[in-house]
Amino acid sequence: LTFRTLGRNRAFVTRFVEDVVRCHVRRQGVQSYLYVYDDGWGYVEGYAARGLASVVLQPGEKEHLLEDVAQFRRSKQRYEVLGVPYHRGYLFHGPPGTGKTSLVSALAAHFGMSIYVINLGEFNDRSLMGAVNQVPTNSVLLFEDIDCMRGSQSRERADLGSGRNATATPSMKEHASTNGVTLSGLLNVLDGFHAPSGVLFVMTTNHVEKLDLALLRPGRVDYKLFLGKASDQQKAELYRRFFADASEHEAQEFIEAAQSAETMAEFQGLLLALEQGEEDRLGPVPAGEGIRV
């Protein structure tokens, strides 16, 4: 659609378009979308947000995290009065398959926030700043596998300390700034002048020990959550989500037989295989009926 107005002031047209968007959002209801960057943000059509109930954490962890996010979202005026930048950083760390990305998806869907995914390996300092500046308020900015950042200055500092990088030349530094995100470039978008307002910064990593301490300080990472190997209690809760009519004894029997599955992803894979076996045993499902899960 093309809109035209007399004169050079586009304020009226801008307000008109924004009002159309607001009406559209109200009619759609609260939804969560996933956006990836490719010379501009575009949403992923096939994305389906995770339900919060489908993410099983240790007792109390989910509730504490939800309350922290809710408290932040209620505190905009307080942040402004104190002159504190209105954003909050979260770090989810732990082995692969422990549910870090699933938790981000479920958290965003619960609060009706869209997710903007940043793969730092595809940016340099300048392009990262441009992408982050386009992220709207009330969004989740997700840095996945942040320890895999190209040109990471965490490793550069360690190398300098050991003398291995003592001969770095200006051209090498220039190469890093144009072909990868530097630590200083990342910190600038997290809490510098270019940091967006009203955004949750969420970082995930399998190797928290590789991250620079400057990245982990409060104001950049305000809330840390370790997602480790699945406990028997988590496994039992997930089992009952798949098989609601199963007894506690049946759940424990399966858990004992599946001790090789250490993470929630591995255990869920076994449950899916078990469910498929149950479906095959029951045979075709008549129209309008479902399989008991």
PDB file of C-alpha atoms in Angstrom:
ATOM      1  CA  LEU A   1       0.000   0.000   0.000  1.00  0.00           C
ATOM      2  CA  THR A   2       1.215   3.496  -0.792  1.00  0.00           C
ATOM      3  CA  PHE A   3       0.101   6.473   1.323  1.00  0.00           C
ATOM      4  CA  ARG A   4       0.515  10.074   0.215  1.00  0.00           C
ATOM      5  CA  THR A   5      -0.054  13.346   2.029  1.00  0.00           C
ATOM      6  CA  LEU A   6       0.428  17.011   1.205  1.00  0.00           C
ATOM      7  CA  GLY A   7       3.578  18.671   2.477  1.00  0.00           C
ATOM      8  CA  ARG A   8       6.762  17.173   3.885  1.00  0.00           C
ATOM      9  CA  ASN A   9       5.477  16.244   7.356  1.00  0.00           C
ATOM     10  CA  ARG A  10       4.883  12.498   7.469  1.00  0.00           C
ATOM     11  CA  ALA A  11       3.739  12.480  11.104  1.00  0.00           C
ATOM     12  CA  PHE A  12       0.048  12.053  10.215  1.00  0.00           C
ATOM     13  CA  VAL A  13       0.722   9.095   7.902  1.00  0.00           C
ATOM     14  CA  THR A  14       3.003   7.529  10.507  1.00  0.00           C
ATOM     15  CA  ARG A  15       0.341   7.821  13.213  1.00  0.00           C
ATOM     16  CA  PHE A  16      -2.254   6.398  10.839  1.00  0.00           C
ATOM     17  CA  VAL A  17      -0.139   3.333  10.006  1.00  0.00           C
ATOM     18  CA  GLU A  18       0.735   2.777  13.666  1.00  0.00           C
ATOM     19  CA  ASP A  19      -2.967   2.889  14.551  1.00  0.00           C
ATOM     20  CA  VAL A  20      -3.719   0.279  11.869  1.00  0.00           C
ATOM     21  CA  VAL A  21      -1.000  -1.961  13.317  1.00  0.00           C
ATOM     22  CA  ARG A  22      -2.355  -1.557  16.874  1.00  0.00           C
ATOM     23  CA  CYS A  23      -5.861  -2.492  15.744  1.00  0.00           C
ATOM     24  CA  HIS A  24      -4.487  -5.540  13.943  1.00  0.00           C
ATOM     25  CA  VAL A  25      -2.556  -6.653  17.034  1.00  0.00           C
ATOM     26  CA  ARG A  26      -5.636  -6.242  19.253  1.00  0.00           C
ATOM     27  CA  ARG A  27      -7.704  -8.399  16.913  1.00  0.00           C
ATOM     28  CA  GLN A  28      -5.030 -11.077  16.755  1.00  0.00           C
ATOM     29  CA  GLY A  29      -4.552 -11.243  20.498  1.00  0.00           C
ATOM     30  CA  VAL A  30      -1.272 -11.693  22.302  1.00  0.00           C
ATOM     31  CA  GLN A  31       1.102 -13.805  20.233  1.00  0.00           C
ATOM     32  CA  SER A  32       4.790 -14.577  20.171  1.00  0.00           C
ATOM     33  CA  TYR A  33       6.761 -14.580  16.917  1.00  0.00           C
ATOM     34  CA  LEU A  34      10.291 -15.602  16.041  1.00  0.00           C
ATOM     35  CA  TYR A  35      12.437 -13.231  13.982  1.00  0.00           C
ATOM     36  CA  VAL A  36      15.800 -13.831  12.331  1.00  0.00           C
ATOM     37  CA  TYR A  37      18.034 -11.260  10.673  1.00  0.00           C
ATOM     38  CA  ASP A  38      18.931 -11.225   6.984  1.00  0.00           C
ATOM     39  CA  ASP A  39      19.502  -7.613   5.900  1.00  0.00           C
ATOM     40  CA  GLY A  40      16.472  -6.853   8.051  1.00  0.00           C
ATOM     41  CA  TRP A  41      14.281  -8.712  10.525  1.00  0.00           C
ATOM     42  CA  GLY A  42      11.912 -11.292   9.073  1.00  0.00           C
ATOM     43  CA  TYR A  43       9.664 -13.634  11.019  1.00  0.00           C
ATOM     44  CA  VAL A  44       9.815 -17.411  10.739  1.00  0.00           C
ATOM     45  CA  GLU A  45       6.454 -18.617   9.421  1.00  0.00           C
ATOM     46  CA  GLY A  46       6.675 -22.172  10.730  1.00  0.00           C
ATOM     47  CA  TYR A  47       7.566 -21.159  14.290  1.00  0.00           C
ATOM     48  CA  ALA A  48       5.400 -22.605  17.071  1.00  0.00           C
ATOM     49  CA  ALA A  49       6.073 -21.259  20.545  1.00  0.00           C
ATOM     50  CA  ARG A  50       6.565 -23.710  23.395  1.00  0.00           C
ATOM     51  CA  GLY A  51       3.959 -23.901  26.108  1.00  0.00           C
ATOM     52  CA  LEU A  52       5.259 -23.015  29.536  1.00  0.00           C
ATOM     53  CA  ALA A  53       3.848 -26.213  31.019  1.00  0.00           C
ATOM     54  CA  SER A  54       5.923 -28.264  28.578  1.00  0.00           C
ATOM     55  CA  VAL A  55       9.186 -26.980  30.099  1.00  0.00           C
ATOM     56  CA  VAL A  56      10.050 -28.953  33.240  1.00  0.00           C
ATOM     57  CA  LEU A  57      12.601 -27.404  35.589  1.00  0.00           C
ATOM     58  CA  GLN A  58      13.751 -28.106  39.114  1.00  0.00           C
ATOM     59  CA  PRO A  59      11.167 -27.228  41.806  1.00  0.00           C
ATOM     60  CA  GLY A  60      10.784 -23.476  42.234  1.00  0.00           C
ATOM     61  CA  GLU A  61      13.052 -22.470  39.344  1.00  0.00           C
ATOM     62  CA  LYS A  62      10.287 -21.710  36.859  1.00  0.00           C
ATOM     63  CA  GLU A  63       8.208 -19.764  39.372  1.00  0.00           C
ATOM     64  CA  HIS A  64      11.172 -17.675  40.503  1.00  0.00           C
ATOM     65  CA  LEU A  65      12.107 -16.852  36.908  1.00  0.00           C
ATOM     66  CA  LEU A  66       8.547 -15.878  35.990  1.00  0.00           C
ATOM     67  CA  GLU A  67       8.297 -13.596  38.995  1.00  0.00           C
ATOM     68  CA  ASP A  68      11.590 -11.914  38.103  1.00  0.00           C
ATOM     69  CA  VAL A  69      10.428 -11.171  34.548  1.00  0.00           C
ATOM     70  CA  ALA A  70       7.018 -10.008  35.757  1.00  0.00           C
ATOM     71  CA  GLN A  71       8.643  -7.702  38.324  1.00  0.00           C
ATOM     72  CA  PHE A  72      10.848  -6.190  35.620  1.00  0.00           C
ATOM     73  CA  ARG A  73       7.867  -5.568  33.335  1.00  0.00           C
ATOM     74  CA  ARG A  74       6.056  -3.777  36.169  1.00  0.00           C
ATOM     75  CA  SER A  75       9.022  -1.542  36.978  1.00  0.00           C
ATOM     76  CA  LYS A  76       9.401   0.711  33.939  1.00  0.00           C
ATOM     77  CA  GLN A  77       8.440   3.875  35.827  1.00  0.00           C
ATOM     78  CA  ARG A  78      10.785   2.993  38.683  1.00  0.00           C
ATOM     79  CA  TYR A  79      13.697   2.528  36.260  1.00  0.00           C
ATOM     80  CA  GLU A  80      12.971   5.916  34.693  1.00  0.00           C
ATOM     81  CA  VAL A  81      12.821   7.679  38.069  1.00  0.00           C
ATOM     82  CA  LEU A  82      16.166   6.178  39.069  1.00  0.00           C
ATOM     83  CA  GLY A  83      17.714   6.936  35.685  1.00  0.00           C
ATOM     84  CA  VAL A  84      18.591   3.260  35.149  1.00  0.00           C
ATOM     85  CA  PRO A  85      18.446   1.812  31.595  1.00  0.00           C
ATOM     86  CA  TYR A  86      15.246  -0.200  31.290  1.00  0.00           C
ATOM     87  CA  HIS A  87      16.409  -3.636  30.204  1.00  0.00           C
ATOM     88  CA  ARG A  88      17.356  -6.869  31.949  1.00  0.00           C
ATOM     89  CA  GLY A  89      19.821  -9.610  31.107  1.00  0.00           C
ATOM     90  CA  TYR A  90      19.379 -13.362  31.599  1.00  0.00           C
ATOM     91  CA  LEU A  91      21.939 -16.143  31.162  1.00  0.00           C
ATOM     92  CA  PHE A  92      20.827 -19.753  30.748  1.00  0.00           C
ATOM     93  CA  HIS A  93      23.805 -22.084  30.867  1.00  0.00           C
ATOM     94  CA  GLY A  94      24.429 -25.801  31.024  1.00  0.00           C
ATOM     95  CA  PRO A  95      25.110 -28.873  28.869  1.00  0.00           C
ATOM     96  CA  PRO A  96      23.435 -29.307  25.453  1.00  0.00           C
ATOM     97  CA  GLY A  97      19.896 -30.666  25.484  1.00  0.00           C
ATOM     98  CA  THR A  98      18.911 -29.289  28.878  1.00  0.00           C
ATOM     99  CA  GLY A  99      16.142 -27.043  27.547  1.00  0.00           C
ATOM    100  CA  LYS A 100      17.723 -23.589  27.360  1.00  0.00           C
ATOM    101  CA  THR A 101      16.187 -22.580  24.025  1.00  0.00           C
ATOM    102  CA  SER A 102      12.856 -24.204  24.893  1.00  0.00           C
ATOM    103  CA  LEU A 103      12.730 -22.154  28.072  1.00  0.00           C
ATOM    104  CA  VAL A 104      13.306 -18.939  26.110  1.00  0.00           C
ATOM    105  CA  SER A 105      10.476 -19.834  23.719  1.00  0.00           C
ATOM    106  CA  ALA A 106       8.066 -20.668  26.536  1.00  0.00           C
ATOM    107  CA  LEU A 107       9.008 -17.575  28.545  1.00  0.00           C
ATOM    108  CA  ALA A 108       8.430 -15.256  25.579  1.00  0.00           C
ATOM    109  CA  ALA A 109       5.097 -16.890  24.734  1.00  0.00           C
ATOM    110  CA  HIS A 110       3.910 -16.614  28.344  1.00  0.00           C
ATOM    111  CA  PHE A 111       4.454 -12.854  28.356  1.00  0.00           C
ATOM    112  CA  GLY A 112       3.369 -12.285  24.739  1.00  0.00           C
ATOM    113  CA  MET A 113       6.838 -11.188  23.628  1.00  0.00           C
ATOM    114  CA  SER A 114       8.447 -11.917  20.270  1.00  0.00           C
ATOM    115  CA  ILE A 115      11.963 -13.355  20.016  1.00  0.00           C
ATOM    116  CA  TYR A 116      14.700 -11.767  17.906  1.00  0.00           C
ATOM    117  CA  VAL A 117      17.564 -14.239  17.415  1.00  0.00           C
ATOM    118  CA  ILE A 118      21.128 -13.005  17.069  1.00  0.00           C
ATOM    119  CA  ASN A 119      23.808 -15.355  15.751  1.00  0.00           C
ATOM    120  CA  LEU A 120      26.947 -13.396  16.547  1.00  0.00           C
ATOM    121  CA  GLY A 121      28.967 -15.304  13.963  1.00  0.00           C
ATOM    122  CA  GLU A 122      26.971 -13.559  11.214  1.00  0.00           C
ATOM    123  CA  PHE A 123      27.635  -9.999  12.404  1.00  0.00           C
ATOM    124  CA  ASN A 124      30.375  -7.490  12.952  1.00  0.00           C
ATOM    125  CA  ASP A 125      30.202  -4.621  15.439  1.00  0.00           C
ATOM    126  CA  ARG A 126      28.533  -2.226  12.994  1.00  0.00           C
ATOM    127  CA  SER A 127      25.910  -4.636  11.641  1.00  0.00           C
ATOM    128  CA  LEU A 128      25.109  -5.883  15.156  1.00  0.00           C
ATOM    129  CA  MET A 129      24.414  -2.346  16.302  1.00  0.00           C
ATOM    130  CA  GLY A 130      22.155  -1.739  13.312  1.00  0.00           C
ATOM    131  CA  ALA A 131      20.185  -4.951  13.896  1.00  0.00           C
ATOM    132  CA  VAL A 132      19.726  -4.372  17.621  1.00  0.00           C
ATOM    133  CA  ASN A 133      18.566  -0.790  17.039  1.00  0.00           C
ATOM    134  CA  GLN A 134      15.651  -2.193  15.021  1.00  0.00           C
ATOM    135  CA  VAL A 135      14.391  -4.449  17.809  1.00  0.00           C
ATOM    136  CA  PRO A 136      11.123  -3.039  19.219  1.00  0.00           C
ATOM    137  CA  THR A 137      10.311  -2.667  22.885  1.00  0.00           C
ATOM    138  CA  ASN A 138       8.613  -5.535  24.724  1.00  0.00           C
ATOM    139  CA  SER A 139      10.773  -8.124  22.935  1.00  0.00           C
ATOM    140  CA  VAL A 140      13.285 -10.837  23.766  1.00  0.00           C
ATOM    141  CA  LEU A 141      16.711 -10.441  22.156  1.00  0.00           C
ATOM    142  CA  LEU A 142      18.255 -13.909  22.146  1.00  0.00           C
ATOM    143  CA  PHE A 143      22.005 -14.489  21.809  1.00  0.00           C
ATOM    144  CA  GLU A 144      22.337 -18.236  21.273  1.00  0.00           C
ATOM    145  CA  ASP A 145      25.626 -19.969  22.067  1.00  0.00           C
ATOM    146  CA  ILE A 146      27.225 -16.681  22.993  1.00  0.00           C
ATOM    147  CA  ASP A 147      30.520 -18.426  23.777  1.00  0.00           C
ATOM    148  CA  CYS A 148      30.909 -19.127  20.038  1.00  0.00           C
ATOM    149  CA  MET A 149      31.318 -15.440  19.219  1.00  0.00           C
ATOM    150  CA  ARG A 150      33.885 -14.891  16.460  1.00  0.00           C
ATOM    151  CA  GLY A 151      36.680 -12.529  17.386  1.00  0.00           C
ATOM    152  CA  SER A 152      35.924 -13.100  21.059  1.00  0.00           C
ATOM    153  CA  GLN A 153      38.124 -10.865  23.147  1.00  0.00           C
ATOM    154  CA  SER A 154      37.828 -13.321  26.040  1.00  0.00           C
ATOM    155  CA  ARG A 155      40.305 -15.579  24.282  1.00  0.00           C
ATOM    156  CA  GLU A 156      42.318 -12.604  23.042  1.00  0.00           C
ATOM    157  CA  ARG A 157      42.855 -11.422  26.628  1.00  0.00           C
ATOM    158  CA  ALA A 158      44.022 -14.858  27.693  1.00  0.00           C
ATOM    159  CA  ASP A 159      46.416 -14.967  24.751  1.00  0.00           C
ATOM    160  CA  LEU A 160      47.770 -11.543  25.617  1.00  0.00           C
ATOM    161  CA  GLY A 161      48.341 -12.643  29.190  1.00  0.00           C
ATOM    162  CA  SER A 162      50.447 -15.584  28.018  1.00  0.00           C
ATOM    163  CA  GLY A 163      52.350 -13.511  25.471  1.00  0.00           C
ATOM    164  CA  ARG A 164      51.084 -15.449  22.459  1.00  0.00           C
ATOM    165  CA  ASN A 165      49.255 -12.465  20.995  1.00  0.00           C
ATOM    166  CA  ALA A 166      51.800  -9.817  21.902  1.00  0.00           C
ATOM    167  CA  THR A 167      52.613  -9.110  18.267  1.00  0.00           C
ATOM    168  CA  ALA A 168      49.043  -8.337  17.174  1.00  0.00           C
ATOM    169  CA  THR A 169      49.074  -5.638  14.512  1.00  0.00           C
ATOM    170  CA  PRO A 170      46.514  -2.884  13.777  1.00  0.00           C
ATOM    171  CA  SER A 171      45.528  -4.753  10.615  1.00  0.00           C
ATOM    172  CA  MET A 172      44.668  -7.822  12.703  1.00  0.00           C
ATOM    173  CA  LYS A 173      42.461  -5.712  14.956  1.00  0.00           C
ATOM    174  CA  GLU A 174      40.773  -4.173  11.924  1.00  0.00           C
ATOM    175  CA  HIS A 175      40.131  -7.661  10.520  1.00  0.00           C
ATOM    176  CA  ALA A 176      38.410  -8.675  13.768  1.00  0.00           C
ATOM    177  CA  SER A 177      36.205  -5.590  13.786  1.00  0.00           C
ATOM    178  CA  THR A 178      34.978  -6.168  10.236  1.00  0.00           C
ATOM    179  CA  ASN A 179      34.647  -9.953  10.292  1.00  0.00           C
ATOM    180  CA  GLY A 180      33.295 -10.661  13.747  1.00  0.00           C
ATOM    181  CA  VAL A 181      31.748  -9.135  16.840  1.00  0.00           C
ATOM    182  CA  THR A 182      34.271  -7.964  19.422  1.00  0.00           C
ATOM    183  CA  LEU A 183      33.603  -8.031  23.137  1.00  0.00           C
ATOM    184  CA  SER A 184      33.441  -4.233  23.256  1.00  0.00           C
ATOM    185  CA  GLY A 185      30.933  -4.230  20.379  1.00  0.00           C
ATOM    186  CA  LEU A 186      28.733  -6.717  22.214  1.00  0.00           C
ATOM    187  CA  LEU A 187      28.909  -4.770  25.482  1.00  0.00           C
ATOM    188  CA  ASN A 188      27.893  -1.583  23.671  1.00  0.00           C
ATOM    189  CA  VAL A 189      24.600  -3.104  22.523  1.00  0.00           C
ATOM    190  CA  LEU A 190      23.941  -4.634  25.940  1.00  0.00           C
ATOM    191  CA  ASP A 191      24.344  -1.570  28.131  1.00  0.00           C
ATOM    192  CA  GLY A 192      25.862   1.220  26.049  1.00  0.00           C
ATOM    193  CA  PHE A 193      24.197   4.178  24.358  1.00  0.00           C
ATOM    194  CA  HIS A 194      22.782   1.882  21.671  1.00  0.00           C
ATOM    195  CA  ALA A 195      21.099  -0.595  24.014  1.00  0.00           C
ATOM    196  CA  PRO A 196      17.347  -0.823  23.311  1.00  0.00           C
ATOM    197  CA  SER A 197      14.822  -0.080  26.033  1.00  0.00           C
ATOM    198  CA  GLY A 198      12.165  -2.426  27.357  1.00  0.00           C
ATOM    199  CA  VAL A 199      13.952  -5.536  26.089  1.00  0.00           C
ATOM    200  CA  LEU A 200      14.954  -8.793  27.748  1.00  0.00           C
ATOM    201  CA  PHE A 201      18.485  -9.821  26.774  1.00  0.00           C
ATOM    202  CA  VAL A 202      18.758 -13.597  26.973  1.00  0.00           C
ATOM    203  CA  MET A 203      22.027 -15.410  26.414  1.00  0.00           C
ATOM    204  CA  THR A 204      22.529 -19.164  26.228  1.00  0.00           C
ATOM    205  CA  THR A 205      25.788 -21.069  26.443  1.00  0.00           C
ATOM    206  CA  ASN A 206      27.091 -24.577  26.956  1.00  0.00           C
ATOM    207  CA  HIS A 207      30.391 -23.245  28.321  1.00  0.00           C
ATOM    208  CA  VAL A 208      29.917 -20.395  30.777  1.00  0.00           C
ATOM    209  CA  GLU A 209      33.584 -20.667  31.780  1.00  0.00           C
ATOM    210  CA  LYS A 210      34.561 -19.303  28.344  1.00  0.00           C
ATOM    211  CA  LEU A 211      32.731 -16.009  28.851  1.00  0.00           C
ATOM    212  CA  ASP A 212      34.586 -12.856  29.798  1.00  0.00           C
ATOM    213  CA  LEU A 213      33.866 -11.617  33.330  1.00  0.00           C
ATOM    214  CA  ALA A 214      33.018  -8.187  31.912  1.00  0.00           C
ATOM    215  CA  LEU A 215      30.033  -9.767  30.142  1.00  0.00           C
ATOM    216  CA  LEU A 216      28.751 -11.400  33.330  1.00  0.00           C
ATOM    217  CA  ARG A 217      28.578  -8.374  35.581  1.00  0.00           C
ATOM    218  CA  PRO A 218      25.184  -7.016  36.811  1.00  0.00           C
ATOM    219  CA  GLY A 219      23.573  -4.710  34.278  1.00  0.00           C
ATOM    220  CA  ARG A 220      24.573  -7.092  31.491  1.00  0.00           C
ATOM    221  CA  VAL A 221      23.643 -10.371  33.132  1.00  0.00           C
ATOM    222  CA  ASP A 222      21.232  -9.826  36.017  1.00  0.00           C
ATOM    223  CA  TYR A 223      19.856 -13.357  36.371  1.00  0.00           C
ATOM    224  CA  LYS A 224      21.699 -16.654  35.898  1.00  0.00           C
ATOM    225  CA  LEU A 225      20.039 -20.048  35.651  1.00  0.00           C
ATOM    226  CA  PHE A 226      21.937 -23.319  35.388  1.00  0.00           C
ATOM    227  CA  LEU A 227      20.149 -26.084  33.509  1.00  0.00           C
ATOM    228  CA  GLY A 228      21.908 -29.348  34.246  1.00  0.00           C
ATOM    229  CA  LYS A 229      21.209 -33.041  33.978  1.00  0.00           C
ATOM    230  CA  ALA A 230      17.591 -34.030  34.496  1.00  0.00           C
ATOM    231  CA  SER A 231      16.581 -35.194  37.959  1.00  0.00           C
ATOM    232  CA  ASP A 232      14.251 -38.153  38.516  1.00  0.00           C
ATOM    233  CA  GLN A 233      11.572 -35.693  39.613  1.00  0.00           C
ATOM    234  CA  GLN A 234      11.806 -33.806  36.313  1.00  0.00           C
ATOM    235  CA  LYS A 235      11.687 -37.047  34.366  1.00  0.00           C
ATOM    236  CA  ALA A 236       8.624 -38.237  36.275  1.00  0.00           C
ATOM    237  CA  GLU A 237       6.797 -34.970  35.601  1.00  0.00           C
ATOM    238  CA  LEU A 238       7.610 -35.161  31.896  1.00  0.00           C
ATOM    239  CA  TYR A 239       6.540 -38.816  31.779  1.00  0.00           C
ATOM    240  CA  ARG A 240       3.141 -37.922  33.249  1.00  0.00           C
ATOM    241  CA  ARG A 241       2.757 -35.181  30.651  1.00  0.00           C
ATOM    242  CA  PHE A 242       3.069 -37.832  27.941  1.00  0.00           C
ATOM    243  CA  PHE A 243       1.050 -40.495  29.738  1.00  0.00           C
ATOM    244  CA  ALA A 244      -1.436 -38.746  31.993  1.00  0.00           C
ATOM    245  CA  ASP A 245      -3.102 -41.987  33.145  1.00  0.00           C
ATOM    246  CA  ALA A 246       0.162 -43.688  34.115  1.00  0.00           C
ATOM    247  CA  SER A 247       0.801 -44.482  37.754  1.00  0.00           C
ATOM    248  CA  GLU A 248       3.779 -43.251  39.762  1.00  0.00           C
ATOM    249  CA  HIS A 249       5.117 -46.812  39.760  1.00  0.00           C
ATOM    250  CA  GLU A 250       5.014 -46.996  35.961  1.00  0.00           C
ATOM    251  CA  ALA A 251       6.859 -43.686  35.701  1.00  0.00           C
ATOM    252  CA  GLN A 252       9.571 -44.843  38.101  1.00  0.00           C
ATOM    253  CA  GLU A 253       9.964 -48.127  36.266  1.00  0.00           C
ATOM    254  CA  PHE A 254      10.546 -46.321  32.996  1.00  0.00           C
ATOM    255  CA  ILE A 255      12.974 -43.872  34.615  1.00  0.00           C
ATOM    256  CA  GLU A 256      14.995 -46.745  36.068  1.00  0.00           C
ATOM    257  CA  ALA A 257      15.122 -48.432  32.660  1.00  0.00           C
ATOM    258  CA  ALA A 258      16.202 -45.190  30.958  1.00  0.00           C
ATOM    259  CA  GLN A 259      19.128 -44.167  33.150  1.00  0.00           C
ATOM    260  CA  SER A 260      21.239 -43.569  30.032  1.00  0.00           C
ATOM    261  CA  ALA A 261      19.100 -40.513  29.221  1.00  0.00           C
ATOM    262  CA  GLU A 262      20.794 -37.779  31.246  1.00  0.00           C
ATOM    263  CA  THR A 263      19.211 -34.643  29.765  1.00  0.00           C
ATOM    264  CA  MET A 264      15.582 -33.709  29.272  1.00  0.00           C
ATOM    265  CA  ALA A 265      16.056 -33.786  25.495  1.00  0.00           C
ATOM    266  CA  GLU A 266      17.337 -37.365  25.616  1.00  0.00           C
ATOM    267  CA  PHE A 267      14.563 -38.470  27.955  1.00  0.00           C
ATOM    268  CA  GLN A 268      11.927 -36.770  25.802  1.00  0.00           C
ATOM    269  CA  GLY A 269      13.274 -38.629  22.776  1.00  0.00           C
ATOM    270  CA  LEU A 270      12.719 -41.931  24.579  1.00  0.00           C
ATOM    271  CA  LEU A 271       9.194 -40.889  25.510  1.00  0.00           C
ATOM    272  CA  LEU A 272       8.399 -39.997  21.915  1.00  0.00           C
ATOM    273  CA  ALA A 273       9.647 -43.425  20.811  1.00  0.00           C
ATOM    274  CA  LEU A 274       7.547 -45.067  23.529  1.00  0.00           C
ATOM    275  CA  GLU A 275       4.494 -43.056  22.497  1.00  0.00           C
ATOM    276  CA  GLN A 276       5.001 -44.060  18.865  1.00  0.00           C
ATOM    277  CA  GLY A 277       5.208 -47.699  19.937  1.00  0.00           C
ATOM    278  CA  GLU A 278       1.968 -47.288  21.869  1.00  0.00           C
ATOM    279  CA  GLU A 279       0.343 -45.758  18.793  1.00  0.00           C
ATOM    280  CA  ASP A 280       1.520 -48.635  16.592  1.00  0.00           C
ATOM    281  CA  ARG A 281       0.202 -51.164  19.084  1.00  0.00           C
ATOM    282  CA  LEU A 282      -3.251 -49.555  19.231  1.00  0.00           C
ATOM    283  CA  GLY A 283      -3.524 -49.406  15.441  1.00  0.00           C
ATOM    284  CA  PRO A 284      -5.227 -46.735  13.317  1.00  0.00           C
ATOM    285  CA  VAL A 285      -7.156 -44.104  15.221  1.00  0.00           C
ATOM    286  CA  PRO A 286     -10.809 -43.600  14.191  1.00  0.00           C
ATOM    287  CA  ALA A 287     -11.703 -40.157  12.904  1.00  0.00           C
ATOM    288  CA  GLY A 288     -12.382 -37.673  15.673  1.00  0.00           C
ATOM    289  CA  GLU A 289     -10.536 -39.707  18.311  1.00  0.00           C
ATOM    290  CA  GLY A 290      -7.070 -39.283  19.779  1.00  0.00           C
ATOM    291  CA  ILE A 291      -4.494 -41.509  21.360  1.00  0.00           C
ATOM    292  CA  ARG A 292      -4.205 -41.475  25.106  1.00  0.00           C
ATOM    293  CA  VAL A 293      -1.067 -39.567  26.086  1.00  0.00           C
TER     294      VAL A 293
END
